mmCIF file of C-alpha atoms in Angstrom:
data_model
loop_
_atom_site.group_PDB
_atom_site.id
_atom_site.type_symbol
_atom_site.label_atom_id
_atom_site.label_comp_id
_atom_site.label_asym_id
_atom_site.label_seq_id
_atom_site.Cartn_x
_atom_site.Cartn_y
_atom_site.Cartn_z
ATOM 1 C CA UNK U 28 0.000 0.000 0.000
ATOM 2 C CA UNK U 29 1.105 3.512 -0.797
ATOM 3 C CA UNK U 30 1.627 5.898 2.071
ATOM 4 C CA UNK U 31 -0.984 8.680 1.995
ATOM 5 C CA UNK U 32 0.547 12.112 1.544
ATOM 6 C CA UNK U 33 -0.913 14.869 3.707
ATOM 7 C CA UNK U 34 -1.972 18.063 1.981
ATOM 8 C CA UNK U 35 -3.758 21.221 3.036
ATOM 9 C CA UNK U 36 -7.517 21.374 2.495
ATOM 10 C CA UNK U 37 -9.068 23.125 -0.493
ATOM 11 C CA UNK U 38 -10.457 25.790 1.842
ATOM 12 C CA UNK U 39 -7.019 26.457 3.326
ATOM 13 C CA UNK U 40 -5.440 26.529 -0.129
ATOM 14 C CA UNK U 41 -7.930 29.028 -1.588
ATOM 15 C CA UNK U 42 -8.085 31.231 1.512
ATOM 16 C CA UNK U 43 -4.281 31.330 1.482
ATOM 17 C CA UNK U 44 -4.404 32.542 -2.127
ATOM 18 C CA UNK U 45 -6.866 35.266 -1.067
ATOM 19 C CA UNK U 46 -4.538 36.254 1.808
ATOM 20 C CA UNK U 47 -1.566 36.385 -0.570
ATOM 21 C CA UNK U 48 -3.578 38.435 -3.087
ATOM 22 C CA UNK U 49 -4.371 40.955 -0.343
ATOM 23 C CA UNK U 50 -0.653 41.710 -0.103
ATOM 24 C CA UNK U 51 -0.872 43.477 -3.499
ATOM 25 C CA UNK U 52 -3.132 46.160 -1.990
ATOM 26 C CA UNK U 53 -1.607 49.585 -1.413
ATOM 27 C CA UNK U 54 -4.187 50.393 1.251
ATOM 28 C CA UNK U 55 -2.177 51.047 4.436
ATOM 29 C CA UNK U 56 -5.026 50.079 6.815
ATOM 30 C CA UNK U 57 -7.094 47.342 5.105
ATOM 31 C CA UNK U 58 -5.525 44.810 2.778
ATOM 32 C CA UNK U 59 -8.279 42.587 1.393
ATOM 33 C CA UNK U 60 -7.977 39.745 -1.105
ATOM 34 C CA UNK U 61 -10.426 37.523 -2.968
ATOM 35 C CA UNK U 62 -10.116 34.242 -4.850
ATOM 36 C CA UNK U 63 -13.010 32.888 -6.936
ATOM 37 C CA UNK U 64 -12.977 29.154 -7.695
ATOM 38 C CA UNK U 65 -15.109 26.747 -9.676
ATOM 39 C CA UNK U 66 -16.808 23.721 -8.170
ATOM 40 C CA UNK U 67 -14.003 21.706 -9.818
ATOM 41 C CA UNK U 68 -11.437 23.513 -7.595
ATOM 42 C CA UNK U 69 -10.041 25.672 -10.397
ATOM 43 C CA UNK U 70 -9.053 29.268 -9.725
ATOM 44 C CA UNK U 71 -11.227 31.478 -11.929
ATOM 45 C CA UNK U 72 -10.101 34.908 -10.767
ATOM 46 C CA UNK U 73 -8.260 36.916 -8.129
ATOM 47 C CA UNK U 74 -8.660 40.432 -6.790
ATOM 48 C CA UNK U 75 -7.530 42.818 -4.087
ATOM 49 C CA UNK U 76 -8.719 46.230 -2.940
ATOM 50 C CA UNK U 77 -7.278 49.208 -4.771
ATOM 51 C CA UNK U 78 -7.948 52.249 -6.870
ATOM 52 C CA UNK U 79 -9.544 51.804 -10.320
ATOM 53 C CA UNK U 80 -7.146 51.005 -13.158
ATOM 54 C CA UNK U 81 -5.425 54.000 -14.669
ATOM 55 C CA UNK U 82 -6.085 56.313 -11.718
ATOM 56 C CA UNK U 83 -3.076 58.250 -10.410
ATOM 57 C CA UNK U 84 -3.151 56.984 -6.824
ATOM 58 C CA UNK U 85 -1.080 59.931 -5.604
ATOM 59 C CA UNK U 86 -4.046 62.223 -6.323
ATOM 60 C CA UNK U 87 -6.445 60.345 -4.036
ATOM 61 C CA UNK U 88 -6.212 59.975 -0.274
ATOM 62 C CA UNK U 89 -5.874 56.581 1.421
ATOM 63 C CA UNK U 90 -7.111 58.106 4.701
ATOM 64 C CA UNK U 91 -9.960 56.527 6.664
ATOM 65 C CA UNK U 92 -11.173 59.821 8.152
ATOM 66 C CA UNK U 93 -11.128 63.444 6.996
ATOM 67 C CA UNK U 94 -13.264 66.578 7.221
ATOM 68 C CA UNK U 95 -14.982 65.539 3.993
ATOM 69 C CA UNK U 96 -15.737 61.974 2.940
ATOM 70 C CA UNK U 97 -14.393 62.981 -0.491
ATOM 71 C CA UNK U 98 -10.982 63.269 1.150
ATOM 72 C CA UNK U 99 -11.069 59.628 2.298
ATOM 73 C CA UNK U 100 -10.460 56.431 0.346
ATOM 74 C CA UNK U 101 -14.052 55.176 0.589
ATOM 75 C CA UNK U 102 -15.664 56.804 -2.460
ATOM 76 C CA UNK U 103 -12.804 55.646 -4.702
ATOM 77 C CA UNK U 104 -11.477 52.204 -3.718
ATOM 78 C CA UNK U 105 -12.638 49.107 -5.623
ATOM 79 C CA UNK U 106 -13.111 46.180 -3.252
ATOM 80 C CA UNK U 107 -11.361 42.845 -3.697
ATOM 81 C CA UNK U 108 -14.547 40.917 -4.527
ATOM 82 C CA UNK U 109 -15.583 43.396 -7.220
ATOM 83 C CA UNK U 110 -12.092 43.360 -8.713
ATOM 84 C CA UNK U 111 -12.073 39.553 -8.778
ATOM 85 C CA UNK U 112 -15.458 39.523 -10.527
ATOM 86 C CA UNK U 113 -14.381 42.172 -13.049
ATOM 87 C CA UNK U 114 -10.990 40.492 -13.621
ATOM 88 C CA UNK U 115 -12.587 37.192 -14.615
ATOM 89 C CA UNK U 116 -12.975 35.976 -18.163
ATOM 90 C CA UNK U 117 -14.972 32.980 -16.919
ATOM 91 C CA UNK U 118 -18.598 32.215 -16.206
ATOM 92 C CA UNK U 119 -18.783 32.507 -12.409
ATOM 93 C CA UNK U 120 -22.080 30.647 -12.080
ATOM 94 C CA UNK U 121 -22.047 28.265 -9.084
ATOM 95 C CA UNK U 122 -18.538 29.328 -8.051
ATOM 96 C CA UNK U 123 -17.191 30.091 -4.563
ATOM 97 C CA UNK U 124 -15.621 33.376 -3.483
ATOM 98 C CA UNK U 125 -12.959 33.168 -0.764
ATOM 99 C CA UNK U 126 -12.431 36.629 0.718
ATOM 100 C CA UNK U 127 -10.397 37.887 3.647
ATOM 101 C CA UNK U 128 -13.074 40.369 4.839
ATOM 102 C CA UNK U 129 -16.841 39.855 4.937
ATOM 103 C CA UNK U 130 -18.351 41.454 1.791
ATOM 104 C CA UNK U 131 -20.118 44.804 2.023
ATOM 105 C CA UNK U 132 -23.607 45.239 0.578
ATOM 106 C CA UNK U 133 -22.272 46.623 -2.730
ATOM 107 C CA UNK U 134 -20.034 43.587 -3.186
ATOM 108 C CA UNK U 135 -22.910 41.312 -2.143
ATOM 109 C CA UNK U 136 -24.929 42.706 -5.045
ATOM 110 C CA UNK U 137 -22.057 42.033 -7.472
ATOM 111 C CA UNK U 138 -21.627 38.516 -6.038
ATOM 112 C CA UNK U 139 -25.324 37.802 -6.557
ATOM 113 C CA UNK U 140 -25.384 39.227 -10.088
ATOM 114 C CA UNK U 141 -22.281 37.246 -11.114
ATOM 115 C CA UNK U 142 -23.788 33.873 -10.136
ATOM 116 C CA UNK U 143 -21.439 33.070 -7.248
ATOM 117 C CA UNK U 144 -23.249 30.625 -4.953
ATOM 118 C CA UNK U 145 -20.966 30.479 -1.899
ATOM 119 C CA UNK U 146 -18.877 32.972 0.079
ATOM 120 C CA UNK U 147 -16.165 31.895 2.509
ATOM 121 C CA UNK U 148 -14.782 34.783 4.558
ATOM 122 C CA UNK U 149 -11.872 35.038 6.983
ATOM 123 C CA UNK U 150 -12.973 37.869 9.262
ATOM 124 C CA UNK U 151 -15.853 40.238 9.833
ATOM 125 C CA UNK U 152 -14.711 43.582 11.219
ATOM 126 C CA UNK U 153 -18.048 45.420 11.107
ATOM 127 C CA UNK U 154 -20.849 42.943 11.954
ATOM 128 C CA UNK U 155 -23.188 45.641 13.271
ATOM 129 C CA UNK U 156 -22.721 48.067 10.382
ATOM 130 C CA UNK U 157 -25.636 48.784 8.068
ATOM 131 C CA UNK U 158 -23.531 47.534 5.129
ATOM 132 C CA UNK U 159 -22.876 44.133 6.716
ATOM 133 C CA UNK U 160 -26.471 43.740 7.907
ATOM 134 C CA UNK U 161 -27.748 44.572 4.398
ATOM 135 C CA UNK U 162 -25.152 42.240 2.879
ATOM 136 C CA UNK U 163 -26.283 39.330 5.049
ATOM 137 C CA UNK U 164 -29.908 39.984 4.102
ATOM 138 C CA UNK U 165 -29.101 40.173 0.366
ATOM 139 C CA UNK U 166 -26.978 37.017 0.405
ATOM 140 C CA UNK U 167 -29.645 35.142 2.384
ATOM 141 C CA UNK U 168 -32.452 36.227 0.056
ATOM 142 C CA UNK U 169 -30.347 35.094 -2.925
ATOM 143 C CA UNK U 170 -29.746 31.685 -1.283
ATOM 144 C CA UNK U 171 -25.995 32.163 -1.278
ATOM 145 C CA UNK U 172 -24.239 30.006 1.290
ATOM 146 C CA UNK U 173 -22.006 32.033 3.623
ATOM 147 C CA UNK U 174 -19.345 30.395 5.804
ATOM 148 C CA UNK U 175 -16.746 31.744 8.178
ATOM 149 C CA UNK U 176 -13.357 30.192 7.471
ATOM 150 C CA UNK U 177 -12.048 28.497 10.615
ATOM 151 C CA UNK U 178 -9.009 26.689 9.289
ATOM 152 C CA UNK U 179 -5.337 27.466 9.700
ATOM 153 C CA UNK U 180 -4.131 30.832 8.440
ATOM 154 C CA UNK U 181 -0.847 30.990 6.615
ATOM 155 C CA UNK U 182 1.273 34.032 7.402
ATOM 156 C CA UNK U 183 3.357 35.549 4.645
ATOM 157 C CA UNK U 184 6.534 37.461 5.394
ATOM 158 C CA UNK U 185 8.440 39.101 2.604
ATOM 159 C CA UNK U 186 12.009 40.345 2.483
ATOM 160 C CA UNK U 187 13.304 42.785 -0.076
ATOM 161 C CA UNK U 188 16.006 41.132 -2.216
ATOM 162 C CA UNK U 189 19.581 42.280 -1.720
ATOM 163 C CA UNK U 190 20.597 44.710 -4.398
#
């Protein structure tokens, strides 16, 4: 008999890809990543939170608070889930979205419209916010399965190469 080789679970694998994708974000306070996979365990798309393509990021604030909301990042940043949906060249029907932060209501709408049928999230920072409450209601009404990821979390540490 062959010795069985241990591997990480599919959930751990895909959540780890979402965590790694989050490291591409330039947001200094919230790095979020998403990985969309088919029911055959194939990666369909990746995304992370950031400014829209082609925008000069030096002309927009990354601040969380300011005198005017227009001077914060919130009206401008594209969320990881939306970027993953928009980055895909695949039919996302019946796919699963692994995301490092529970989706807001705007991303929930995009998830529903794209045909994603399951969301696996790592953490929920704002469970009592109107956005998260609305998101939960939307996802429930659309019969989208939502699960909190409870597996191991891989930590990534990067070193700059010697020049």
